[in-house]
Short mmCIF file of C-alpha atoms and ligand atoms in Angstrom, two decimals:
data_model
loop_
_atom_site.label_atom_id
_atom_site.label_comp_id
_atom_site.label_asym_id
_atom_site.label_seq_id
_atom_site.Cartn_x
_atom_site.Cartn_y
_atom_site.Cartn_z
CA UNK A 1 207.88 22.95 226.71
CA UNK A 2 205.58 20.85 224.38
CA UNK A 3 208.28 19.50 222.46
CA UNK A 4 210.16 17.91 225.27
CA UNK A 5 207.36 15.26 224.82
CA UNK A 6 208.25 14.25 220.78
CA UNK A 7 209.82 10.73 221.14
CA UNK A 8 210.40 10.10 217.96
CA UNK A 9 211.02 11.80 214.36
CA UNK A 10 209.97 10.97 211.04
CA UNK A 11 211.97 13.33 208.26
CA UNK A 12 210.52 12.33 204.32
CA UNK A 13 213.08 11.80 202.20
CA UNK A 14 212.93 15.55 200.13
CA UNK A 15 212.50 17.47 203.35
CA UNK A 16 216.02 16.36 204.59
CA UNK A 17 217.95 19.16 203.09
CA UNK A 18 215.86 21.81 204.08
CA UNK A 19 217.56 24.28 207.19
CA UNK A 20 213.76 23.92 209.09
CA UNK A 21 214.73 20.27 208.86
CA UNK A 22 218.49 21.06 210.27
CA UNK A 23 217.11 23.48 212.99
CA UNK A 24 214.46 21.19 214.16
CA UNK A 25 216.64 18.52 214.59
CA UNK A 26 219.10 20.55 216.53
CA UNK A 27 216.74 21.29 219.03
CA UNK A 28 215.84 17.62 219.91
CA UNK A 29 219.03 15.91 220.35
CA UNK A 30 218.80 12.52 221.22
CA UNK A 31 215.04 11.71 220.15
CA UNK A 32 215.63 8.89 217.59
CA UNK A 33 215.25 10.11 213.87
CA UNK A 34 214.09 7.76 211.00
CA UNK A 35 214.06 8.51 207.48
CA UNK A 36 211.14 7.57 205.57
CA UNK A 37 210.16 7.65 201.70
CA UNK A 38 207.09 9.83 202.04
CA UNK A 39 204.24 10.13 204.38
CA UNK A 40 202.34 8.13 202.66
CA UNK A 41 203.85 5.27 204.05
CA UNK A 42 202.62 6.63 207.05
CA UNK A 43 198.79 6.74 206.14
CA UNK A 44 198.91 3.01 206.36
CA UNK A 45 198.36 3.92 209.79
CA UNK A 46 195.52 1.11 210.31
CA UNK A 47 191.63 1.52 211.38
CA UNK A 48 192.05 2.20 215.43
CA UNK A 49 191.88 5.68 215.24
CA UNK A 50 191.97 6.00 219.07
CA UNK A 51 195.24 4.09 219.22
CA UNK A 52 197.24 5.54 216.79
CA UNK A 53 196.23 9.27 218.20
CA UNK A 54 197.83 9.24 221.37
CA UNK A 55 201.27 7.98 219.54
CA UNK A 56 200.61 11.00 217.04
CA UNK A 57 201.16 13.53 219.72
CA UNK A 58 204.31 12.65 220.33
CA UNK A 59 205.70 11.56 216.74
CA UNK A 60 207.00 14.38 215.05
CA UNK A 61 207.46 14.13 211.10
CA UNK A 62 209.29 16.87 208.88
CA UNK A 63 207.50 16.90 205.59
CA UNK A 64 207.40 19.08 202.00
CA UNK A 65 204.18 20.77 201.63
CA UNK A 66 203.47 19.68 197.77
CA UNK A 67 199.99 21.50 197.78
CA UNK A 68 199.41 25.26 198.29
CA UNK A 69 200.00 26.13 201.60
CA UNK A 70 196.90 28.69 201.47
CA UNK A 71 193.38 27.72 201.49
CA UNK A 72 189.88 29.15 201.82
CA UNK A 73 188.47 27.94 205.76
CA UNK A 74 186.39 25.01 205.15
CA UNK A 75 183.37 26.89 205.87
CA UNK A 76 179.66 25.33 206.19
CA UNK A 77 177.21 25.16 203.24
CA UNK A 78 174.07 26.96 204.86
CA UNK A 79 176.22 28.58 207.35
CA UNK A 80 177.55 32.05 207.59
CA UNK A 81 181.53 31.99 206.57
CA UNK A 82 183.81 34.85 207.69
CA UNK A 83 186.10 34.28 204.38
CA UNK A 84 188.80 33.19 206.16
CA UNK A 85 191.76 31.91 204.83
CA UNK A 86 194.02 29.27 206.05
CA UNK A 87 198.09 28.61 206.08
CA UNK A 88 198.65 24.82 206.70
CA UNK A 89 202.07 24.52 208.06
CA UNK A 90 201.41 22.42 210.62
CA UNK A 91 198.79 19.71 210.68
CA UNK A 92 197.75 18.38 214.51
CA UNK A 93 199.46 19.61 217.78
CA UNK A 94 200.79 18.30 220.93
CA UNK A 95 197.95 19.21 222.57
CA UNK A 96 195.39 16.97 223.70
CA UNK A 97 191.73 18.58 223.35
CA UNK A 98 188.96 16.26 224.02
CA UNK A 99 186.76 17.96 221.34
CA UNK A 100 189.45 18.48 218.99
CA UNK A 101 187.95 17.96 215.31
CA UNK A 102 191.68 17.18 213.88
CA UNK A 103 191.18 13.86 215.68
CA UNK A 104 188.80 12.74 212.56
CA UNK A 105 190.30 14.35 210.51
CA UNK A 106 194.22 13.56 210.37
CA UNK A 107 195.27 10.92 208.48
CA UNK A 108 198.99 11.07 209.24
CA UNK A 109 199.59 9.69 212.74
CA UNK A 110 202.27 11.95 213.67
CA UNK A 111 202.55 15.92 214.46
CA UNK A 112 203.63 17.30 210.71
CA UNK A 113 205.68 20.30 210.42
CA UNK A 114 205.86 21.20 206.69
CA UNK A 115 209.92 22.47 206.64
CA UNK A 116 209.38 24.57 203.17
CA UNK A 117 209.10 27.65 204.44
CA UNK A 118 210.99 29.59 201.20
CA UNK A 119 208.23 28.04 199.23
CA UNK A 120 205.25 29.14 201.36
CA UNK A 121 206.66 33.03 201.43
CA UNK A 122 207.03 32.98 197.44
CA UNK A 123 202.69 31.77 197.42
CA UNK A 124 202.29 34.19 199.64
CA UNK A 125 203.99 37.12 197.65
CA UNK A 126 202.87 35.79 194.22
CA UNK A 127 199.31 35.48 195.74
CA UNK A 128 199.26 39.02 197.21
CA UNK A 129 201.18 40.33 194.00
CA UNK A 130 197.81 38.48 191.97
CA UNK A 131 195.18 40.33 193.59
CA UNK A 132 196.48 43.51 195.23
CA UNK A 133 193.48 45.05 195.80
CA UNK A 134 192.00 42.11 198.18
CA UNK A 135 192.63 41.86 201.57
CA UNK A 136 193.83 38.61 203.35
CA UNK A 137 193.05 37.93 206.37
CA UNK A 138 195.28 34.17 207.43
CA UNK A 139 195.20 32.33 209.95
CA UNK A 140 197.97 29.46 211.19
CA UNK A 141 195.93 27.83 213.54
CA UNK A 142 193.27 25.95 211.99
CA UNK A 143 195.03 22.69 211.55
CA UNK A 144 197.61 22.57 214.41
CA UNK A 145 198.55 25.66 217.30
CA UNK A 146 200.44 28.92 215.80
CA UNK A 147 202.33 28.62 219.28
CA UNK A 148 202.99 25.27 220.44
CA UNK A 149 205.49 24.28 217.93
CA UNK A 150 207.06 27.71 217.53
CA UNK A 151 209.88 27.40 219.45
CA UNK A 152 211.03 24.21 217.66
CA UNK A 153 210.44 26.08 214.14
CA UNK A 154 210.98 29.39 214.32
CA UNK A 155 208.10 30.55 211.50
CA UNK A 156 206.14 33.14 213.12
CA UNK A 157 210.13 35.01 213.68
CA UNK A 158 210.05 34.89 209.78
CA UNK A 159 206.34 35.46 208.81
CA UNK A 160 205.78 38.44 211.80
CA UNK A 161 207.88 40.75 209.53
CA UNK A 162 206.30 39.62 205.73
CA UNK A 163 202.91 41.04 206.98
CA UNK A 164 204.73 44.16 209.11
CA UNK A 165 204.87 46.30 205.76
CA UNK A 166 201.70 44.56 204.15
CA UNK A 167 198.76 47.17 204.71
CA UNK A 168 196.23 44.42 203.18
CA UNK A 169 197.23 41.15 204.69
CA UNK A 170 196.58 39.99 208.22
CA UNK A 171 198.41 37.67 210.18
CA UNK A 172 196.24 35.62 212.75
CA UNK A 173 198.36 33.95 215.57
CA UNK A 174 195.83 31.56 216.98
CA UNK A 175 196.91 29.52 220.27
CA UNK A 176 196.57 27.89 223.23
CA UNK A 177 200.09 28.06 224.07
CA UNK A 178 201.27 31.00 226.13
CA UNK A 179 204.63 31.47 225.21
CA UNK A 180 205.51 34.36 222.90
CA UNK A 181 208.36 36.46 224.58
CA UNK A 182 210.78 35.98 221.26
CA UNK A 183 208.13 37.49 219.30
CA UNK A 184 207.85 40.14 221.22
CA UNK A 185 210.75 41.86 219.78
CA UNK A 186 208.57 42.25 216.71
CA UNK A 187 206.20 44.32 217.59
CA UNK A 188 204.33 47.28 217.32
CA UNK A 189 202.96 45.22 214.13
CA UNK A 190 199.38 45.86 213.76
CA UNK A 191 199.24 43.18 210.87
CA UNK A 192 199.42 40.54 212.79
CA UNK A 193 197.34 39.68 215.41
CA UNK A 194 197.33 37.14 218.64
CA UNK A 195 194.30 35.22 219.11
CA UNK A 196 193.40 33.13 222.10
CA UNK A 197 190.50 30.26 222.17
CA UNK A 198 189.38 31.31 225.82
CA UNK A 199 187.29 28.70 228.21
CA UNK A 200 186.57 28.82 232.51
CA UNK A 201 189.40 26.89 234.12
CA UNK A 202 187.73 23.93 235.07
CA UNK A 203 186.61 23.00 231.10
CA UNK A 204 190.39 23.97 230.26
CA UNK A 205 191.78 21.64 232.87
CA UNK A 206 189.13 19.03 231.92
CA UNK A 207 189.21 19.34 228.16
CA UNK A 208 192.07 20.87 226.93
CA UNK A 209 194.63 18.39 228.37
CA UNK A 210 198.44 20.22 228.35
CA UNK A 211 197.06 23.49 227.34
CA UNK A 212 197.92 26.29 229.02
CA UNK A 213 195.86 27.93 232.08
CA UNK A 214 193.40 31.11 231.28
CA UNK A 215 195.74 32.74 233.27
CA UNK A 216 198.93 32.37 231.33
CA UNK A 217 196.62 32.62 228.15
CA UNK A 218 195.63 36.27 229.11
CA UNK A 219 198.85 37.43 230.56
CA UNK A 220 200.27 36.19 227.10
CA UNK A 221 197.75 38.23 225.12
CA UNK A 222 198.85 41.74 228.03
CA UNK A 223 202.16 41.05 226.50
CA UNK A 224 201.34 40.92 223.20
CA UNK A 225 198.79 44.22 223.34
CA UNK A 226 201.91 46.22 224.96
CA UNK A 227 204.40 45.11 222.65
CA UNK A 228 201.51 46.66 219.79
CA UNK A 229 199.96 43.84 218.49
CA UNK A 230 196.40 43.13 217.93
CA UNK A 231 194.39 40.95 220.18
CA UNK A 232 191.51 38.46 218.99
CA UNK A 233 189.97 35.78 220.99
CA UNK A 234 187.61 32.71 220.26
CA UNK A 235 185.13 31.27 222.63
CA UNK A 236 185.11 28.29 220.44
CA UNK A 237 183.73 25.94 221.25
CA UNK A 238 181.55 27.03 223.90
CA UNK A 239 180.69 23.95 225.83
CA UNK A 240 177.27 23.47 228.18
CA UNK A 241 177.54 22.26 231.40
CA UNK A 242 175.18 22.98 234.85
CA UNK A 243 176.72 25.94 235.93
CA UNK A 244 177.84 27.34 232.04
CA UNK A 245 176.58 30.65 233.02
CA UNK A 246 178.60 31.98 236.19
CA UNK A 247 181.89 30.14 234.73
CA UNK A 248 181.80 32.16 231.83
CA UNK A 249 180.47 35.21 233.06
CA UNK A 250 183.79 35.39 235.14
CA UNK A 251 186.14 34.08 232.44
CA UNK A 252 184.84 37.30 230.38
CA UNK A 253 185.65 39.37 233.43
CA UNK A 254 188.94 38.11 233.57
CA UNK A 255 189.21 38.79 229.83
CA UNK A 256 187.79 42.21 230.80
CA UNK A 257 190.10 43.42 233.31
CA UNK A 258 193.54 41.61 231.63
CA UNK A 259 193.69 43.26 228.11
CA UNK A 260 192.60 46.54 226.70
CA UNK A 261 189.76 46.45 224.70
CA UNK A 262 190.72 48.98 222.03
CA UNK A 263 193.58 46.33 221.23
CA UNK A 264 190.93 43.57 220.21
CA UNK A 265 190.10 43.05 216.90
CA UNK A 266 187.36 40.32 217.13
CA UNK A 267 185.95 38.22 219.32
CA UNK A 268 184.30 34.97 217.83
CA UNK A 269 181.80 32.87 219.61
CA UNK A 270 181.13 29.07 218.18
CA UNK A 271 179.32 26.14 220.04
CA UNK A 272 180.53 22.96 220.23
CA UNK A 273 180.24 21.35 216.81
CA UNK A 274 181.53 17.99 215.53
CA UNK A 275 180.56 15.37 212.79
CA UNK A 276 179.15 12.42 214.53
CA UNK A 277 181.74 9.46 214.80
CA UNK A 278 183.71 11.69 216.51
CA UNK A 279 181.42 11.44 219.37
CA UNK A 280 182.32 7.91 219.75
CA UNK A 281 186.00 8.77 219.56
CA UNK A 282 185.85 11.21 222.30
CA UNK A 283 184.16 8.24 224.58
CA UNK A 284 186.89 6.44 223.77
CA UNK A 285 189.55 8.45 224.26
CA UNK A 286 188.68 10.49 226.99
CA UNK A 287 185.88 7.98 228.94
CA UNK A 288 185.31 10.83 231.85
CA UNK A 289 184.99 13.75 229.56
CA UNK A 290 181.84 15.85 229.87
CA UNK A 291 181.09 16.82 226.59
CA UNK A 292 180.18 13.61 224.68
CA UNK A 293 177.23 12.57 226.82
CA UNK A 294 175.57 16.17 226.16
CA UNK A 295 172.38 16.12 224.42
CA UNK A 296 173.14 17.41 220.97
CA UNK A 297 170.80 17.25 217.66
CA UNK A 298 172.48 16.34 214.14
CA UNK A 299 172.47 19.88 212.29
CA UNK A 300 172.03 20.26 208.10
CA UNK A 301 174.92 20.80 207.60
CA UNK A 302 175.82 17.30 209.23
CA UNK A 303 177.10 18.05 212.16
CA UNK A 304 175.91 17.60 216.12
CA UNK A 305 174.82 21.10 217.85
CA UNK A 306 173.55 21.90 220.62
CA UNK A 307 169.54 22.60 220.38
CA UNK A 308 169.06 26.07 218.68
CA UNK A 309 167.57 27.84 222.01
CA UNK A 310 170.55 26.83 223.90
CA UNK A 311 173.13 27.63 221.18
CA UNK A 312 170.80 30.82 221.30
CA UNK A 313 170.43 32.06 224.66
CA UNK A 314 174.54 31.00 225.16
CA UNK A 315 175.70 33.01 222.82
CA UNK A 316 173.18 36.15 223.64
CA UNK A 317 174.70 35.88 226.99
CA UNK A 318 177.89 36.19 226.22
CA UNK A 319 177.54 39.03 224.00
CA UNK A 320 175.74 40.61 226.77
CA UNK A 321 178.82 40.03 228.98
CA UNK A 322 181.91 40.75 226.55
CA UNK A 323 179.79 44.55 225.72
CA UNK A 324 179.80 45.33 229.34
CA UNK A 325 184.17 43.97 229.97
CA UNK A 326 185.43 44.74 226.87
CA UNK A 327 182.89 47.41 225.13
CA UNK A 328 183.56 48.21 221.38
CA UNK A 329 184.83 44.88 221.02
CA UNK A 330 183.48 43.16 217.44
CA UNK A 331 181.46 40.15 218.38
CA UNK A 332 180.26 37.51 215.89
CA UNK A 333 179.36 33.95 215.57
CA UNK A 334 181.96 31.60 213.44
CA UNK A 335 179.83 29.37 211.26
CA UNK A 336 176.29 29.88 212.76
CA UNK A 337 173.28 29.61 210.47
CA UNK A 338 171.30 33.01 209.55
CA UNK A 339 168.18 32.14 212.03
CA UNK A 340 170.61 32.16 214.96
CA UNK A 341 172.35 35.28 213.85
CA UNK A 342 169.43 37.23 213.53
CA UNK A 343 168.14 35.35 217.25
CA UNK A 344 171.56 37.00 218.83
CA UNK A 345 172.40 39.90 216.74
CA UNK A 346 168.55 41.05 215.44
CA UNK A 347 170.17 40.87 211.99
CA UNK A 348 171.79 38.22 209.47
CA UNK A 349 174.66 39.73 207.56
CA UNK A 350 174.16 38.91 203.89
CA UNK A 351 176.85 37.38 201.84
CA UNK A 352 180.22 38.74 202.25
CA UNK A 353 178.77 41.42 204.71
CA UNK A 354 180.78 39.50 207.63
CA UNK A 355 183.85 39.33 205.83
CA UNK A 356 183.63 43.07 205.10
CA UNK A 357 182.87 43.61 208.61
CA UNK A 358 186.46 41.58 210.01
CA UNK A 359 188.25 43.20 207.36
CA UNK A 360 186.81 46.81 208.34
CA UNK A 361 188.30 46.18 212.11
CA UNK A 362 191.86 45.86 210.61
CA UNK A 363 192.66 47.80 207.39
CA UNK A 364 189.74 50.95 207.60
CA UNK A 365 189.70 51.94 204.11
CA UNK A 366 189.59 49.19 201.75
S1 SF4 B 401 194.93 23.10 220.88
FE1 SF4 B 401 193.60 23.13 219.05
S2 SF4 B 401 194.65 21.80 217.57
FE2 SF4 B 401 195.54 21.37 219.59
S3 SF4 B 401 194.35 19.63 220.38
FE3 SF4 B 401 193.38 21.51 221.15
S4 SF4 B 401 191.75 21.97 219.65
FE4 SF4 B 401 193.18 20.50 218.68
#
């Protein structure tokens, strides 16, 4: 379990009342708790970035979300966006992914669990009461792991049944954490989906320190299919190395022959992508990682890519692969730019014609 590892706890001062607070704390006896004013306190974390991370995976603070807990993905400028929309209830993970963009982006040094969950179901109802004829797709694992926390917080227990009788809101349970078997219980729900970020075993074992094996990942997304949920998973980020091409050739096979593929909703492909002093992190924190030292080429929209041809010809192959293991299967490219789509695909969706498309694989008649 992932949260064996917290060693400490931070609760702010207004999220001490709050039963997420009380529950959480129940299920870490004996890790020392401190209370603090506000996380702010916290920011004072100092400049070393690298030093401070490693103690943020295993300092746990319980915080009030004051902002909305919804927000648009930070898409790209230039880039084609999917119109997703984010929940932030968690912010970092005890995870340790040697790409992971949260490293440059956290502020906090500790994993936050926001404990106001009464508040985030009233946004969510006055937001879907706002604009009932728009359809929602969220997502909880953009800025932390839908899964790895779980068990500590019991959320998705209480957000699983808010979307159950919503025909025009999705749930997207993104992970890299295997264990689901409470949820389970909750199912057939077709408005919420499991999502997996999917890589060959020897970049998970290399890159995604603590995270589970592709093996666990796809037996946890068999469960999930048979208990009636939807399936979506995210080759993202796709990372080069000599031998790219037979290691994920097979990890779509194993995809292939684990889950059924009328059960998948999407399948998103995305090469590795970062803004550029995160390069320098990654050397530091992780000096025998492979992916740093990879020739990359600064993007427009600011970030470091892999040269067009290869981001190219990677992601036509795996489309070629993922039509013949899991055929009907929607494939598309998370924040590409329209001269790569049209490279892979032969076409560039125009605005809002990729959002329409997601949205058409889960609620048909909108
Ligand atoms: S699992 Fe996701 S959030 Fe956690 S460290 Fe890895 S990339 Fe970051």
């Amino acid at each position: 379990m992932l949260s064996q590892r917290v060693r400490r706890i931070l609760v702010e001062k207004d999220a001490r009342d709050y039963p997420m607070t009380r529950r959480v704390l129940a299920r870490l006896p004996g890790v020392p708790v401190e209370m603090i004013l506000d996380r702010e306190t916290l920011r004072r974390a100092g400049p070393d970035r690298a030093a401070w991370l490693a103690a943020a995976k295993t300092t746990l603070l319980l915080a009030v979300q004051k902002g909305p807990f919804q927000r648009p993905c930070p898409g790209t400028k230039d880039y084609i966006c999917c119109g997703y929309q984010v929940l932030q209830v968690t912010v970092n993970c005890p995870m340790d992914c040697t790409y992971c963009v949260l490293q440059g982006y956290i502020n906090t040094p500790a994993l936050t669990i926001f404990v106001n969950v009464k508040d985030l179901l009233e946004e969510l109802e006055t937001r879907w009461a706002a604009e009932p004829d728009r359809l929602w797709r969220l997502g909880t694992g953009e800025f932390g792991d839908s899964l790895a926390l779980d068990s500590l917080m019991g959320l998705n227990e209480r957000l699983i049944p808010r979307f159950a009788g919503q025909r025009r809101a999705i749930l997207e349970i993104k992970s890299k954490w295997p264990q689901l078997e409470r949820l389970l219980p909750f199912g057939p729900n077709p408005q919420v989906i499991f999502a997996w970020s999917l890589n060959p075993p020897g970049l998970i074992s290399g890159e995604e320190r603590l995270a589970a094996s592709l093996e666990r990942r796809l037996n946890a997304a068999s469960q999930a299919a048979a208990a009636g949920f939807r399936l979506a998973f995210h080759f993202d980020p796709l990372i080069y190395f000599p031998g790219w091409e037979d290691a994920y050739q097979r990890t779509v096979e194993r995809l292939g022959a684990a889950v059924p593929p009328q059960a998948i909703a999407w399948i998103s492909l995305g090469g590795l992508r970062f803004l550029p002093p995160l390069r320098q992190l990654i050397l530091r924190r992780f000096p025998t990682s492979r992916i740093a030292a990879q020739e990359m080429v600064l993007a427009p929209d600011g970030k470091l890519r892999y040269f067009r041809n290869l981001r190219v010809e990677m992601y036509a192959r795996l489309r070629e692969w993922l039509n013949q293991a899991v055929p009907g299967a929607l494939v598309y490219l998370c924040m590409e730019s329209p001269r790569v789509w049209h490279e892979v695909f032969g076409f560039t969706p125009e605005a809002k014609a990729l959002s329409h498309l997601l949205d058409g694989r889960v609620v048909p008649a909108h």
